[in-house]
Steps between C-alpha positions, in 0.01 A plus 500: 500500500507856632504364857796275416694795356424703811633223726814421299728758675383388846565136414847589371578685824375205703709254298812716538444531875474120537810438288697753703369376835354842575235367738365838618436590134332162441261572786440852371421376149275225635306763691382632166218319324690304235314171547207369702517465878553120503771522232664786686511302824639196322767712332588669829529161670742388228704820530507474880602133470794598281599776739478255793723248322752773426505605866563141607762450232689805623488374861256762626287255697348755740384720212378190318293393802348847528424500127343155526264603778414851378486456123462133404273368777209735413519377138546131583182412309672618180776239525546274198429192712356431846839397641704783352468736796604221739807440282585869519475483880721190501768690307575702812649184653710398198862570418415615148201577282605222258419238764129557436478709184709289262469737204624800702797665326539801723355847459631572149393159370156527657442834331615370164843659510719201571 
């Protein structure tokens, strides 16, 4: 209980950073021991995935490719399914994110704001 109270502010900061798309702050907050290593890597993979989709959605394909290779590839084992990383790679060749990620509603929708 005391541990949960101690972590509450950090979790609120992390949540706010994700909702605002403040990716440097997300990384900073994840650098602190909020959850176990495996959970942290899985969360980071999910956050990086969202950031990658946002980069593609905004047409920043070069940045998206760099993000894919530097951030997502090292955490590929944390993907929700074995084929997910391949699908993310395939997105670089598509006209829009919606071609592969049907539920994608853009950055605001993905963060719960749209």
